[in-house]
C-alpha cells in the first residue's frame, strides 16, 4: 500500500500567515493527489485535485504543487475560516490512502 | 446541487452485522463511482471501499476485506455498505463520497460528501 506522510501534524499560526503543509508518498504517484479541509463535526471538503487544480468554489488563497512523491498545500494568507484539519489523499493505486492530517490552530 | 445522505448507523455488538445506505440526489447517480470513507473518533480519514458507476468494479481496504460488501441499486440512487463480523475498531463515522463522472477523464476526486453516519461497535 502507498503510505502518505504529512508534516507537520500540528501547526500553530496567526491570521495573515503563509502556511505550507507537506505530503510525501512512499512511492511515485504522478499528480494523483488531492487535498481536503475538514472542520470538527463536518465532512471533508475538496480543495485541490490533480495535485494543483483548485476545486471550483475553493478560495484562491489555497494552492497545491508537486509531483511524484513530494507535494505541498499552501495557504497564501490565513483567514479565521481556515483553522481546520487538512488531509492529503492519493488516488493513484488501490487501496486509496490518506495522510495522517495536519491540524492548523490559532497561535 | 448534489446531495448524499447516509443512514443506518447505530450501536451494534461485536461480531454482529449492520447495513449502511447512501442515498443520492441532484445528479446523474449512475454516472459516478461512490466511495465509503470512515473516521474513528478523534482520528484521521480512512478509505474503506469503492463501487464503479455500474457496479462492475469494486475495491476494498485490507482492514475490511472479507467482512464488508459494497453494492448499489441505480434504480434507487443508493449505495449500500453491508458490514459483518464487526469489531470495536470499526467504530467510526462513515461517509459516502462521489467520484468524478465516468465520462470525465480528468483526475479522480471526491467532490461531494454526505454528512456521515456513526457506527459504534460495543457490547
PDB file of C-alpha atoms in Angstrom:
ATOM      1  CA  UNK A   1       0.000   0.000   0.000  1.00  0.00           C
ATOM      2  CA  UNK A   2       1.112   3.579  -0.654  1.00  0.00           C
ATOM      3  CA  UNK A   3       1.853   5.462   2.572  1.00  0.00           C
ATOM      4  CA  UNK A   4       1.352   9.214   2.793  1.00  0.00           C
ATOM      5  CA  UNK A   5       3.293  11.138   5.433  1.00  0.00           C
ATOM      6  CA  UNK A   6       2.017  14.613   6.219  1.00  0.00           C
ATOM      7  CA  UNK A   7       4.042  17.200   8.060  1.00  0.00           C
ATOM      8  CA  UNK A   8       3.655  18.883  10.352  1.00  0.00           C
ATOM      9  CA  UNK A   9       0.866  17.056  12.151  1.00  0.00           C
ATOM     10  CA  UNK A  10       0.096  20.192  14.109  1.00  0.00           C
ATOM     11  CA  UNK A  11       0.668  23.818  13.173  1.00  0.00           C
ATOM     12  CA  UNK A  12       0.068  26.971  15.179  1.00  0.00           C
ATOM     13  CA  UNK A  13      -0.250  30.110  13.073  1.00  0.00           C
ATOM     14  CA  UNK A  14      -1.705  33.607  13.057  1.00  0.00           C
ATOM     15  CA  UNK A  15      -4.238  35.246  10.771  1.00  0.00           C
ATOM     16  CA  UNK A  16      -2.353  36.550   7.755  1.00  0.00           C
ATOM     17  CA  UNK A  17       0.428  33.955   7.921  1.00  0.00           C
ATOM     18  CA  UNK A  18       1.506  31.982   4.885  1.00  0.00           C
ATOM     19  CA  UNK A  19       1.265  28.285   5.690  1.00  0.00           C
ATOM     20  CA  UNK A  20       2.738  25.272   3.914  1.00  0.00           C
ATOM     21  CA  UNK A  21       1.836  21.634   4.561  1.00  0.00           C
ATOM     22  CA  UNK A  22       3.850  18.803   3.045  1.00  0.00           C
ATOM     23  CA  UNK A  23       2.703  15.350   1.956  1.00  0.00           C
ATOM     24  CA  UNK A  24       5.238  12.668   0.997  1.00  0.00           C
ATOM     25  CA  UNK A  25       4.275   9.455  -0.760  1.00  0.00           C
ATOM     26  CA  UNK A  26       6.118   6.183  -0.222  1.00  0.00           C
ATOM     27  CA  UNK A  27       6.280   5.702  -3.985  1.00  0.00           C
ATOM     28  CA  UNK A  28       5.640   7.819  -7.046  1.00  0.00           C
ATOM     29  CA  UNK A  29       2.001   8.719  -7.647  1.00  0.00           C
ATOM     30  CA  UNK A  30       2.400  11.172 -10.542  1.00  0.00           C
ATOM     31  CA  UNK A  31      -0.027  14.021  -9.800  1.00  0.00           C
ATOM     32  CA  UNK A  32      -2.805  11.806  -8.398  1.00  0.00           C
ATOM     33  CA  UNK A  33      -3.165  13.677  -5.136  1.00  0.00           C
ATOM     34  CA  UNK A  34      -5.996  15.618  -3.562  1.00  0.00           C
ATOM     35  CA  UNK A  35      -6.211  17.907  -0.549  1.00  0.00           C
ATOM     36  CA  UNK A  36      -9.229  18.214   1.756  1.00  0.00           C
ATOM     37  CA  UNK A  37     -10.163  20.583   4.555  1.00  0.00           C
ATOM     38  CA  UNK A  38     -12.191  19.287   7.472  1.00  0.00           C
ATOM     39  CA  UNK A  39     -13.772  21.186  10.344  1.00  0.00           C
ATOM     40  CA  UNK A  40     -14.931  19.494  13.562  1.00  0.00           C
ATOM     41  CA  UNK A  41     -18.131  17.521  13.125  1.00  0.00           C
ATOM     42  CA  UNK A  42     -18.251  18.162   9.380  1.00  0.00           C
ATOM     43  CA  UNK A  43     -17.465  16.154   6.268  1.00  0.00           C
ATOM     44  CA  UNK A  44     -14.214  16.849   4.425  1.00  0.00           C
ATOM     45  CA  UNK A  45     -14.312  19.480   1.691  1.00  0.00           C
ATOM     46  CA  UNK A  46     -12.324  19.142  -1.521  1.00  0.00           C
ATOM     47  CA  UNK A  47      -9.766  21.929  -2.032  1.00  0.00           C
ATOM     48  CA  UNK A  48      -7.247  20.717  -4.605  1.00  0.00           C
ATOM     49  CA  UNK A  49      -7.170  17.773  -7.015  1.00  0.00           C
ATOM     50  CA  UNK A  50      -4.631  16.596  -9.536  1.00  0.00           C
ATOM     51  CA  UNK A  51      -2.036  17.992  -7.105  1.00  0.00           C
ATOM     52  CA  UNK A  52      -2.552  21.566  -8.276  1.00  0.00           C
ATOM     53  CA  UNK A  53      -6.064  22.144  -9.653  1.00  0.00           C
ATOM     54  CA  UNK A  54      -8.210  24.347  -7.454  1.00  0.00           C
ATOM     55  CA  UNK A  55     -11.683  22.896  -6.941  1.00  0.00           C
ATOM     56  CA  UNK A  56     -14.495  25.125  -8.125  1.00  0.00           C
ATOM     57  CA  UNK A  57     -15.590  27.344  -5.255  1.00  0.00           C
ATOM     58  CA  UNK A  58     -12.440  26.869  -3.198  1.00  0.00           C
ATOM     59  CA  UNK A  59     -10.735  30.149  -2.272  1.00  0.00           C
ATOM     60  CA  UNK A  60      -7.790  31.189  -4.436  1.00  0.00           C
ATOM     61  CA  UNK A  61      -5.531  31.594  -1.380  1.00  0.00           C
ATOM     62  CA  UNK A  62      -5.229  27.774  -1.463  1.00  0.00           C
ATOM     63  CA  UNK A  63      -2.722  26.314  -3.893  1.00  0.00           C
ATOM     64  CA  UNK A  64      -1.126  22.927  -4.432  1.00  0.00           C
ATOM     65  CA  UNK A  65       2.064  21.790  -6.080  1.00  0.00           C
ATOM     66  CA  UNK A  66       4.239  18.752  -6.535  1.00  0.00           C
ATOM     67  CA  UNK A  67       4.506  15.531  -8.470  1.00  0.00           C
ATOM     68  CA  UNK A  68       5.897  12.075  -7.898  1.00  0.00           C
ATOM     69  CA  UNK A  69       6.469  11.751  -4.160  1.00  0.00           C
ATOM     70  CA  UNK A  70       6.560  15.317  -2.796  1.00  0.00           C
ATOM     71  CA  UNK A  71       3.536  17.581  -2.576  1.00  0.00           C
ATOM     72  CA  UNK A  72       2.652  20.799  -0.819  1.00  0.00           C
ATOM     73  CA  UNK A  73      -0.513  22.643   0.102  1.00  0.00           C
ATOM     74  CA  UNK A  74      -0.042  26.371   0.637  1.00  0.00           C
ATOM     75  CA  UNK A  75      -2.464  28.816   2.192  1.00  0.00           C
ATOM     76  CA  UNK A  76      -1.361  32.212   0.953  1.00  0.00           C
ATOM     77  CA  UNK A  77      -2.723  34.278   3.835  1.00  0.00           C
ATOM     78  CA  UNK A  78      -4.560  32.563   6.670  1.00  0.00           C
ATOM     79  CA  UNK A  79      -8.096  33.686   7.421  1.00  0.00           C
ATOM     80  CA  UNK A  80     -10.045  32.760  10.561  1.00  0.00           C
ATOM     81  CA  UNK A  81     -12.140  30.362   8.475  1.00  0.00           C
ATOM     82  CA  UNK A  82      -9.011  28.352   7.580  1.00  0.00           C
ATOM     83  CA  UNK A  83      -8.371  26.998  11.059  1.00  0.00           C
ATOM     84  CA  UNK A  84      -9.183  23.343  10.477  1.00  0.00           C
ATOM     85  CA  UNK A  85      -7.593  19.979   9.704  1.00  0.00           C
ATOM     86  CA  UNK A  86      -6.133  19.231   6.280  1.00  0.00           C
ATOM     87  CA  UNK A  87      -5.646  15.822   4.671  1.00  0.00           C
ATOM     88  CA  UNK A  88      -3.874  14.677   1.541  1.00  0.00           C
ATOM     89  CA  UNK A  89      -5.098  11.595  -0.344  1.00  0.00           C
ATOM     90  CA  UNK A  90      -3.522   9.539  -3.096  1.00  0.00           C
ATOM     91  CA  UNK A  91      -5.779   8.283  -5.895  1.00  0.00           C
ATOM     92  CA  UNK A  92      -3.076   6.555  -7.913  1.00  0.00           C
ATOM     93  CA  UNK A  93      -3.453   2.984  -6.680  1.00  0.00           C
ATOM     94  CA  UNK A  94      -5.982   0.982  -4.710  1.00  0.00           C
ATOM     95  CA  UNK A  95      -6.275   0.827  -1.809  1.00  0.00           C
ATOM     96  CA  UNK A  96      -6.583   4.599  -1.720  1.00  0.00           C
ATOM     97  CA  UNK A  97      -4.888   6.161   1.279  1.00  0.00           C
ATOM     98  CA  UNK A  98      -4.951   9.397   3.249  1.00  0.00           C
ATOM     99  CA  UNK A  99      -2.211  11.223   5.060  1.00  0.00           C
ATOM    100  CA  UNK A 100      -2.419  11.440   8.825  1.00  0.00           C
ATOM    101  CA  UNK A 101      -3.677  15.021   8.747  1.00  0.00           C
ATOM    102  CA  UNK A 102      -2.452  18.455   9.773  1.00  0.00           C
ATOM    103  CA  UNK A 103      -4.358  20.462  12.338  1.00  0.00           C
ATOM    104  CA  UNK A 104      -3.977  24.205  11.887  1.00  0.00           C
ATOM    105  CA  UNK A 105      -4.717  26.115  15.071  1.00  0.00           C
ATOM    106  CA  UNK A 106      -4.705  29.756  16.039  1.00  0.00           C
ATOM    107  CA  UNK A 107      -1.497  30.999  17.681  1.00  0.00           C
TER     108      UNK A 107
ATOM    109  CA  UNK B   1     -26.994  20.553  -6.189  1.00  0.00           C
ATOM    110  CA  UNK B   2     -25.649  17.078  -5.491  1.00  0.00           C
ATOM    111  CA  UNK B   3     -26.675  15.589  -2.172  1.00  0.00           C
ATOM    112  CA  UNK B   4     -25.591  12.405  -0.425  1.00  0.00           C
ATOM    113  CA  UNK B   5     -27.326  11.209   2.732  1.00  0.00           C
ATOM    114  CA  UNK B   6     -26.036   8.304   4.803  1.00  0.00           C
ATOM    115  CA  UNK B   7     -28.226   6.268   7.122  1.00  0.00           C
ATOM    116  CA  UNK B   8     -28.218   3.010   9.027  1.00  0.00           C
ATOM    117  CA  UNK B   9     -25.650   3.761  11.710  1.00  0.00           C
ATOM    118  CA  UNK B  10     -26.131   2.910  15.344  1.00  0.00           C
ATOM    119  CA  UNK B  11     -24.828   0.826  18.214  1.00  0.00           C
ATOM    120  CA  UNK B  12     -24.108  -2.815  17.397  1.00  0.00           C
ATOM    121  CA  UNK B  13     -22.483  -5.635  19.324  1.00  0.00           C
ATOM    122  CA  UNK B  14     -19.164  -7.134  18.233  1.00  0.00           C
ATOM    123  CA  UNK B  15     -19.439  -9.860  15.584  1.00  0.00           C
ATOM    124  CA  UNK B  16     -22.895  -8.599  14.528  1.00  0.00           C
ATOM    125  CA  UNK B  17     -23.844  -7.051  11.199  1.00  0.00           C
ATOM    126  CA  UNK B  18     -25.115  -3.679  10.031  1.00  0.00           C
ATOM    127  CA  UNK B  19     -26.038  -2.221   6.661  1.00  0.00           C
ATOM    128  CA  UNK B  20     -25.394   1.402   5.797  1.00  0.00           C
ATOM    129  CA  UNK B  21     -27.145   3.233   2.971  1.00  0.00           C
ATOM    130  CA  UNK B  22     -26.058   6.244   0.945  1.00  0.00           C
ATOM    131  CA  UNK B  23     -28.954   7.904  -0.872  1.00  0.00           C
ATOM    132  CA  UNK B  24     -28.075  10.310  -3.672  1.00  0.00           C
ATOM    133  CA  UNK B  25     -29.996  13.095  -5.352  1.00  0.00           C
ATOM    134  CA  UNK B  26     -29.422  16.124  -7.527  1.00  0.00           C
ATOM    135  CA  UNK B  27     -27.090  14.488 -10.052  1.00  0.00           C
ATOM    136  CA  UNK B  28     -26.871  11.608 -12.509  1.00  0.00           C
ATOM    137  CA  UNK B  29     -26.132   8.897  -9.974  1.00  0.00           C
ATOM    138  CA  UNK B  30     -25.454   6.114 -12.480  1.00  0.00           C
ATOM    139  CA  UNK B  31     -22.544   8.092 -13.944  1.00  0.00           C
ATOM    140  CA  UNK B  32     -20.477   8.166 -10.753  1.00  0.00           C
ATOM    141  CA  UNK B  33     -18.422   5.762  -8.700  1.00  0.00           C
ATOM    142  CA  UNK B  34     -19.194   6.036  -4.993  1.00  0.00           C
ATOM    143  CA  UNK B  35     -16.731   5.577  -2.139  1.00  0.00           C
ATOM    144  CA  UNK B  36     -17.070   4.935   1.575  1.00  0.00           C
ATOM    145  CA  UNK B  37     -14.615   6.650   3.917  1.00  0.00           C
ATOM    146  CA  UNK B  38     -14.600   6.346   7.691  1.00  0.00           C
ATOM    147  CA  UNK B  39     -13.189   8.315  10.594  1.00  0.00           C
ATOM    148  CA  UNK B  40     -12.715   6.846  14.043  1.00  0.00           C
ATOM    149  CA  UNK B  41     -13.361   9.249  16.925  1.00  0.00           C
ATOM    150  CA  UNK B  42     -10.554  11.789  17.111  1.00  0.00           C
ATOM    151  CA  UNK B  43      -8.631  10.095  14.296  1.00  0.00           C
ATOM    152  CA  UNK B  44      -7.898  10.683  10.632  1.00  0.00           C
ATOM    153  CA  UNK B  45      -9.673   9.608   7.483  1.00  0.00           C
ATOM    154  CA  UNK B  46      -9.562   6.005   6.244  1.00  0.00           C
ATOM    155  CA  UNK B  47     -10.766   4.961   2.806  1.00  0.00           C
ATOM    156  CA  UNK B  48     -12.990   1.870   3.018  1.00  0.00           C
ATOM    157  CA  UNK B  49     -14.404   0.824  -0.347  1.00  0.00           C
ATOM    158  CA  UNK B  50     -15.458   1.928  -3.834  1.00  0.00           C
ATOM    159  CA  UNK B  51     -18.012   0.730  -6.347  1.00  0.00           C
ATOM    160  CA  UNK B  52     -17.902   1.750 -10.006  1.00  0.00           C
ATOM    161  CA  UNK B  53     -20.798   3.542 -11.671  1.00  0.00           C
ATOM    162  CA  UNK B  54     -22.238   0.267 -12.945  1.00  0.00           C
ATOM    163  CA  UNK B  55     -21.198  -1.937 -10.058  1.00  0.00           C
ATOM    164  CA  UNK B  56     -18.723  -3.937 -12.111  1.00  0.00           C
ATOM    165  CA  UNK B  57     -15.561  -2.768 -10.396  1.00  0.00           C
ATOM    166  CA  UNK B  58     -15.163  -2.922  -6.616  1.00  0.00           C
ATOM    167  CA  UNK B  59     -12.204  -2.443  -4.278  1.00  0.00           C
ATOM    168  CA  UNK B  60     -11.816  -2.653  -0.502  1.00  0.00           C
ATOM    169  CA  UNK B  61      -9.339  -1.597   2.148  1.00  0.00           C
ATOM    170  CA  UNK B  62      -7.410  -4.527   3.577  1.00  0.00           C
ATOM    171  CA  UNK B  63      -8.891  -3.790   7.003  1.00  0.00           C
ATOM    172  CA  UNK B  64     -12.427  -4.630   5.832  1.00  0.00           C
ATOM    173  CA  UNK B  65     -11.847  -7.114   3.014  1.00  0.00           C
ATOM    174  CA  UNK B  66     -13.877 -10.253   3.535  1.00  0.00           C
ATOM    175  CA  UNK B  67     -16.119  -8.596   6.141  1.00  0.00           C
ATOM    176  CA  UNK B  68     -17.659  -5.649   4.290  1.00  0.00           C
ATOM    177  CA  UNK B  69     -19.526  -5.718   0.987  1.00  0.00           C
ATOM    178  CA  UNK B  70     -20.413  -2.708  -1.155  1.00  0.00           C
ATOM    179  CA  UNK B  71     -23.269  -2.710  -3.643  1.00  0.00           C
ATOM    180  CA  UNK B  72     -25.509  -0.261  -5.477  1.00  0.00           C
ATOM    181  CA  UNK B  73     -29.008  -0.002  -6.889  1.00  0.00           C
ATOM    182  CA  UNK B  74     -29.014   2.595  -9.636  1.00  0.00           C
ATOM    183  CA  UNK B  75     -32.814   2.422  -9.850  1.00  0.00           C
ATOM    184  CA  UNK B  76     -32.933   3.706  -6.264  1.00  0.00           C
ATOM    185  CA  UNK B  77     -29.912   6.041  -6.468  1.00  0.00           C
ATOM    186  CA  UNK B  78     -28.483   4.249  -3.462  1.00  0.00           C
ATOM    187  CA  UNK B  79     -25.221   2.601  -2.469  1.00  0.00           C
ATOM    188  CA  UNK B  80     -25.039   0.121   0.390  1.00  0.00           C
ATOM    189  CA  UNK B  81     -22.270  -0.992   2.713  1.00  0.00           C
ATOM    190  CA  UNK B  82     -23.008  -4.348   4.318  1.00  0.00           C
ATOM    191  CA  UNK B  83     -20.780  -4.739   7.352  1.00  0.00           C
ATOM    192  CA  UNK B  84     -20.397  -8.085   9.102  1.00  0.00           C
ATOM    193  CA  UNK B  85     -18.207  -9.527  11.846  1.00  0.00           C
ATOM    194  CA  UNK B  86     -17.952  -6.019  13.260  1.00  0.00           C
ATOM    195  CA  UNK B  87     -15.110  -5.173  15.615  1.00  0.00           C
ATOM    196  CA  UNK B  88     -14.532  -2.399  18.107  1.00  0.00           C
ATOM    197  CA  UNK B  89     -12.021  -0.875  15.678  1.00  0.00           C
ATOM    198  CA  UNK B  90     -14.798  -0.423  13.108  1.00  0.00           C
ATOM    199  CA  UNK B  91     -16.312   2.251  15.358  1.00  0.00           C
ATOM    200  CA  UNK B  92     -16.322   5.404  13.253  1.00  0.00           C
ATOM    201  CA  UNK B  93     -18.324   7.967  11.359  1.00  0.00           C
ATOM    202  CA  UNK B  94     -18.906   6.528   7.899  1.00  0.00           C
ATOM    203  CA  UNK B  95     -19.091   8.937   4.970  1.00  0.00           C
ATOM    204  CA  UNK B  96     -20.046   8.227   1.388  1.00  0.00           C
ATOM    205  CA  UNK B  97     -18.474  10.388  -1.300  1.00  0.00           C
ATOM    206  CA  UNK B  98     -18.951  10.912  -5.010  1.00  0.00           C
ATOM    207  CA  UNK B  99     -16.167  10.414  -7.540  1.00  0.00           C
ATOM    208  CA  UNK B 100     -15.829  12.198 -10.892  1.00  0.00           C
ATOM    209  CA  UNK B 101     -18.303  11.391 -13.704  1.00  0.00           C
ATOM    210  CA  UNK B 102     -17.386   8.309 -15.753  1.00  0.00           C
ATOM    211  CA  UNK B 103     -17.055  10.417 -18.920  1.00  0.00           C
ATOM    212  CA  UNK B 104     -14.635  12.810 -17.204  1.00  0.00           C
ATOM    213  CA  UNK B 105     -11.110  11.596 -17.863  1.00  0.00           C
ATOM    214  CA  UNK B 106      -9.566  14.157 -15.570  1.00  0.00           C
ATOM    215  CA  UNK B 107      -8.184  13.488 -12.135  1.00  0.00           C
ATOM    216  CA  UNK B 108     -10.073  11.428  -9.602  1.00  0.00           C
ATOM    217  CA  UNK B 109     -11.542  13.445  -6.757  1.00  0.00           C
ATOM    218  CA  UNK B 110     -14.230  13.181  -4.099  1.00  0.00           C
ATOM    219  CA  UNK B 111     -16.197  16.331  -4.783  1.00  0.00           C
ATOM    220  CA  UNK B 112     -19.340  15.713  -2.735  1.00  0.00           C
ATOM    221  CA  UNK B 113     -19.599  14.022   0.630  1.00  0.00           C
ATOM    222  CA  UNK B 114     -22.509  13.061   2.841  1.00  0.00           C
ATOM    223  CA  UNK B 115     -22.798  14.253   6.423  1.00  0.00           C
ATOM    224  CA  UNK B 116     -21.806  10.861   7.818  1.00  0.00           C
ATOM    225  CA  UNK B 117     -23.442   8.216   9.993  1.00  0.00           C
ATOM    226  CA  UNK B 118     -21.944   6.987  13.267  1.00  0.00           C
ATOM    227  CA  UNK B 119     -21.364   3.293  13.827  1.00  0.00           C
ATOM    228  CA  UNK B 120     -20.465   2.239  17.356  1.00  0.00           C
ATOM    229  CA  UNK B 121     -19.389  -1.352  17.954  1.00  0.00           C
ATOM    230  CA  UNK B 122     -19.701  -2.134  21.628  1.00  0.00           C
ATOM    231  CA  UNK B 123     -21.045  -4.830  23.904  1.00  0.00           C
TER     232      UNK B 123
END
